[in-house]
Amino acid sequence: MGIQIAPSILTADFARLADEAAKVSNADWLHVDVMDNHFVPNLTLGVPVVESLVKAAPMPIDCHLMIEDPDRWAPGYVEAGASSVTFHIEACQAPIRTAREIRAKGARASMALKPATPIEPYEDILSELDMVLIMTVEPGFGGQKFLDICLPKIRRTRDLVAKHGLDIWIQIDGGVSAETIERCAEAGADVFVAGSAVYSADDPNLMVEKLRTLAADAS
């Protein structure tokens, strides 16, 4: 599908989420960060809000579960209408079963890695996934500075995907902006989560297009 931009509502106005989704109507996805104040030190939203966003947003919902016990909770987000559901491998006890259940319910299954988590131990389960999310900040809060040390992991992940001939998207989340997106695209990423860079812009839709163009030119 080429380059895709997924604005994160983490930095949007939670009191006006339908309006905030409409501000990025030309985005490919709306990225929803679900945090439980256990796996990460922050608390955001859950299934009822996702259900409402599915009805209000003009694009599909991409749920990033930064929660404990995603094996138990991930299927519920598919049932709520999410088109893509990401679980953190650090919190997942049965990633193959969870990925298969997400897919069986009709959504794309994605595995997320924190900055210090290597991709190599999970090479054998890549075929069970539709996307790998590489965190380029420590998960939990928006507005953090991009970690360049994650760029080699993006390249290694792309190499593993190519090695096995898989059709897997590589998503980047954390500090993505006009200043960092080209490096990520050059390294092999093709789906970009951007929160502060988009929602702090005077024209969020225009920023989405700018980021898409920068990434496409660098990939």
Short mmCIF file of C-alpha atoms in Angstrom, two decimals:
data_model
loop_
_atom_site.label_atom_id
_atom_site.label_comp_id
_atom_site.label_asym_id
_atom_site.label_seq_id
_atom_site.Cartn_x
_atom_site.Cartn_y
_atom_site.Cartn_z
CA MET A 1 0.00 0.00 0.00
CA GLY A 2 2.98 2.33 0.08
CA ILE A 3 3.51 4.99 2.72
CA GLN A 4 0.76 5.35 5.34
CA ILE A 5 0.29 8.03 7.99
CA ALA A 6 -1.54 7.29 11.25
CA PRO A 7 -2.06 10.38 13.44
CA SER A 8 -2.21 9.56 17.13
CA ILE A 9 -5.04 11.00 19.19
CA LEU A 10 -2.85 10.80 22.29
CA THR A 11 -2.03 14.48 21.86
CA ALA A 12 -5.50 15.46 20.63
CA ASP A 13 -8.28 17.04 22.69
CA PHE A 14 -9.99 14.10 24.42
CA ALA A 15 -13.11 16.19 24.98
CA ARG A 16 -13.61 16.57 21.21
CA LEU A 17 -12.36 13.31 19.71
CA ALA A 18 -14.82 13.22 16.80
CA ASP A 19 -13.76 16.72 15.77
CA GLU A 20 -10.09 15.84 16.24
CA ALA A 21 -10.49 12.80 13.97
CA ALA A 22 -12.10 14.99 11.32
CA LYS A 23 -9.06 17.30 11.36
CA VAL A 24 -6.97 14.48 9.83
CA SER A 25 -9.52 13.15 7.37
CA ASN A 26 -6.89 12.45 4.70
CA ALA A 27 -4.88 10.16 7.01
CA ASP A 28 -4.73 6.43 6.34
CA TRP A 29 -5.45 5.41 9.92
CA LEU A 30 -6.38 6.95 13.26
CA HIS A 31 -3.95 5.63 15.87
CA VAL A 32 -5.49 5.04 19.31
CA ASP A 33 -3.16 4.49 22.27
CA VAL A 34 -4.76 2.32 24.95
CA MET A 35 -2.87 2.56 28.27
CA ASP A 36 -3.77 0.88 31.55
CA ASN A 37 -1.44 2.59 34.06
CA HIS A 38 0.22 -0.80 34.68
CA PHE A 39 2.21 -1.77 31.59
CA VAL A 40 2.96 1.93 31.12
CA PRO A 41 2.64 4.75 33.68
CA ASN A 42 -0.30 6.45 32.03
CA LEU A 43 -4.04 5.91 31.70
CA THR A 44 -5.97 6.77 28.56
CA LEU A 45 -9.09 5.11 27.18
CA GLY A 46 -10.67 1.73 26.48
CA VAL A 47 -13.23 -0.22 24.49
CA PRO A 48 -16.24 2.15 24.84
CA VAL A 49 -14.28 5.11 23.44
CA VAL A 50 -12.94 2.98 20.58
CA GLU A 51 -16.50 1.93 19.75
CA SER A 52 -17.50 5.59 19.55
CA LEU A 53 -14.47 6.55 17.46
CA VAL A 54 -15.19 3.79 14.96
CA LYS A 55 -18.57 5.41 14.32
CA ALA A 56 -17.19 8.96 14.14
CA ALA A 57 -13.80 8.69 12.43
CA PRO A 58 -13.55 8.92 8.63
CA MET A 59 -10.68 6.40 8.55
CA PRO A 60 -10.05 2.93 10.07
CA ILE A 61 -8.92 2.65 13.68
CA ASP A 62 -5.44 1.35 14.57
CA CYS A 63 -5.38 0.33 18.26
CA HIS A 64 -2.06 0.16 20.09
CA LEU A 65 -2.54 -1.75 23.34
CA MET A 66 0.00 -0.68 25.96
CA ILE A 67 -1.63 -2.87 28.57
CA GLU A 68 -1.03 -5.94 30.68
CA ASP A 69 -2.64 -9.23 29.62
CA PRO A 70 -3.31 -8.32 25.96
CA ASP A 71 -4.05 -12.01 25.33
CA ARG A 72 -7.28 -11.48 27.28
CA TRP A 73 -8.22 -7.98 26.11
CA ALA A 74 -7.08 -7.68 22.48
CA PRO A 75 -10.04 -9.53 20.89
CA GLY A 76 -12.45 -7.08 22.49
CA TYR A 77 -10.93 -4.21 20.53
CA VAL A 78 -11.56 -6.04 17.27
CA GLU A 79 -15.15 -6.58 18.37
CA ALA A 80 -15.34 -2.84 19.11
CA GLY A 81 -14.52 -2.18 15.46
CA ALA A 82 -10.74 -1.65 15.33
CA SER A 83 -9.28 -2.62 11.96
CA SER A 84 -5.77 -3.20 13.36
CA VAL A 85 -4.82 -4.27 16.88
CA THR A 86 -1.27 -4.16 18.23
CA PHE A 87 -0.13 -6.02 21.34
CA HIS A 88 3.21 -5.58 23.09
CA ILE A 89 5.32 -8.72 22.95
CA GLU A 90 6.74 -7.85 26.38
CA ALA A 91 3.26 -8.24 27.90
CA CYS A 92 1.93 -11.11 25.78
CA GLN A 93 2.01 -14.68 27.05
CA ALA A 94 0.66 -16.38 23.92
CA PRO A 95 1.47 -14.14 20.93
CA ILE A 96 0.67 -16.70 18.22
CA ARG A 97 -2.72 -17.52 19.70
CA THR A 98 -3.50 -13.84 20.25
CA ALA A 99 -2.45 -12.86 16.71
CA ARG A 100 -4.54 -15.65 15.23
CA GLU A 101 -7.57 -14.63 17.28
CA ILE A 102 -7.23 -11.00 16.17
CA ARG A 103 -7.02 -12.13 12.54
CA ALA A 104 -9.89 -14.60 12.90
CA LYS A 105 -12.12 -11.80 14.13
CA GLY A 106 -11.28 -9.75 11.02
CA ALA A 107 -8.55 -7.30 12.00
CA ARG A 108 -4.85 -6.97 11.21
CA ALA A 109 -2.60 -8.38 13.94
CA SER A 110 0.47 -6.42 14.98
CA MET A 111 3.31 -6.96 17.45
CA ALA A 112 4.97 -3.99 19.19
CA LEU A 113 8.53 -3.83 20.49
CA LYS A 114 9.81 -1.37 23.07
CA PRO A 115 13.11 0.37 22.16
CA ALA A 116 15.30 -2.14 24.03
CA THR A 117 13.47 -5.25 22.77
CA PRO A 118 15.26 -6.95 19.84
CA ILE A 119 13.38 -8.30 16.84
CA GLU A 120 15.51 -11.41 16.28
CA PRO A 121 13.92 -13.67 18.95
CA TYR A 122 10.58 -13.27 17.19
CA GLU A 123 11.68 -14.08 13.65
CA ASP A 124 9.80 -17.37 13.67
CA ILE A 125 6.42 -15.78 14.45
CA LEU A 126 6.56 -13.02 11.84
CA SER A 127 4.39 -15.06 9.50
CA GLU A 128 1.57 -14.80 12.06
CA LEU A 129 1.59 -11.01 11.85
CA ASP A 130 0.41 -8.27 9.50
CA MET A 131 2.55 -5.52 11.04
CA VAL A 132 5.45 -4.94 13.41
CA LEU A 133 5.44 -1.74 15.46
CA ILE A 134 8.87 -0.52 16.49
CA MET A 135 8.67 2.01 19.30
CA THR A 136 11.11 4.86 18.80
CA VAL A 137 10.43 6.27 22.28
CA GLU A 138 9.64 4.56 25.57
CA PRO A 139 5.88 3.91 25.49
CA GLY A 140 3.58 5.82 27.80
CA PHE A 141 3.61 9.49 26.86
CA GLY A 142 3.37 11.63 23.74
CA GLY A 143 5.77 14.38 22.75
CA GLN A 144 9.00 12.48 23.45
CA LYS A 145 12.21 12.87 21.48
CA PHE A 146 12.90 10.34 18.71
CA LEU A 147 15.50 7.68 19.59
CA ASP A 148 17.95 7.28 16.70
CA ILE A 149 19.31 4.10 18.28
CA CYS A 150 16.18 2.34 16.99
CA LEU A 151 17.02 2.89 13.32
CA PRO A 152 19.24 -0.23 13.01
CA LYS A 153 16.36 -2.33 14.39
CA ILE A 154 14.06 -0.98 11.69
CA ARG A 155 16.59 -2.11 9.07
CA ARG A 156 17.00 -5.54 10.65
CA THR A 157 13.24 -5.98 10.79
CA ARG A 158 12.87 -5.07 7.13
CA ASP A 159 15.65 -7.52 6.26
CA LEU A 160 13.88 -10.33 8.16
CA VAL A 161 10.59 -9.58 6.44
CA ALA A 162 12.33 -9.69 3.05
CA LYS A 163 14.24 -12.84 3.97
CA HIS A 164 10.99 -14.73 4.50
CA GLY A 165 9.14 -13.09 1.61
CA LEU A 166 6.43 -11.73 3.88
CA ASP A 167 3.96 -8.91 3.27
CA ILE A 168 4.32 -7.18 6.64
CA TRP A 169 4.07 -3.47 7.32
CA ILE A 170 6.64 -1.86 9.60
CA GLN A 171 5.18 0.87 11.76
CA ILE A 172 7.13 3.51 13.70
CA ASP A 173 5.72 5.28 16.75
CA GLY A 174 7.46 7.96 18.79
CA GLY A 175 8.93 11.32 17.92
CA VAL A 176 7.90 11.07 14.26
CA SER A 177 8.06 14.50 12.62
CA ALA A 178 9.19 16.25 9.47
CA GLU A 179 12.70 16.15 10.92
CA THR A 180 12.78 12.37 11.61
CA ILE A 181 10.40 10.62 9.20
CA GLU A 182 12.86 10.46 6.29
CA ARG A 183 15.40 8.49 8.34
CA CYS A 184 12.72 5.98 9.31
CA ALA A 185 11.50 5.57 5.75
CA GLU A 186 15.02 5.10 4.45
CA ALA A 187 15.53 2.39 7.09
CA GLY A 188 12.49 0.49 5.86
CA ALA A 189 9.42 1.73 7.72
CA ASP A 190 6.22 2.35 5.78
CA VAL A 191 3.57 3.19 8.42
CA PHE A 192 4.15 6.24 10.60
CA VAL A 193 2.41 7.27 13.79
CA ALA A 194 2.63 11.00 14.43
CA GLY A 195 0.90 12.75 17.30
CA SER A 196 2.41 16.07 18.35
CA ALA A 197 3.77 16.82 14.87
CA VAL A 198 0.28 16.58 13.38
CA TYR A 199 -1.98 17.97 16.08
CA SER A 200 0.27 20.90 16.94
CA ALA A 201 0.35 21.99 13.28
CA ASP A 202 -1.80 24.91 12.11
CA ASP A 203 -3.31 22.59 9.49
CA PRO A 204 -3.16 18.92 10.62
CA ASN A 205 -4.31 17.61 7.23
CA LEU A 206 -1.57 19.56 5.48
CA MET A 207 1.00 18.13 7.88
CA VAL A 208 -0.24 14.60 7.12
CA GLU A 209 0.41 15.23 3.42
CA LYS A 210 3.82 16.74 4.13
CA LEU A 211 4.86 13.72 6.19
CA ARG A 212 3.59 11.33 3.53
CA THR A 213 5.56 13.11 0.82
CA LEU A 214 8.77 13.23 2.86
CA ALA A 215 8.54 9.51 3.64
CA ALA A 216 7.70 8.53 0.07
CA ASP A 217 10.64 10.48 -1.31
CA ALA A 218 13.02 8.85 1.17
CA SER A 219 11.81 5.26 0.86
#
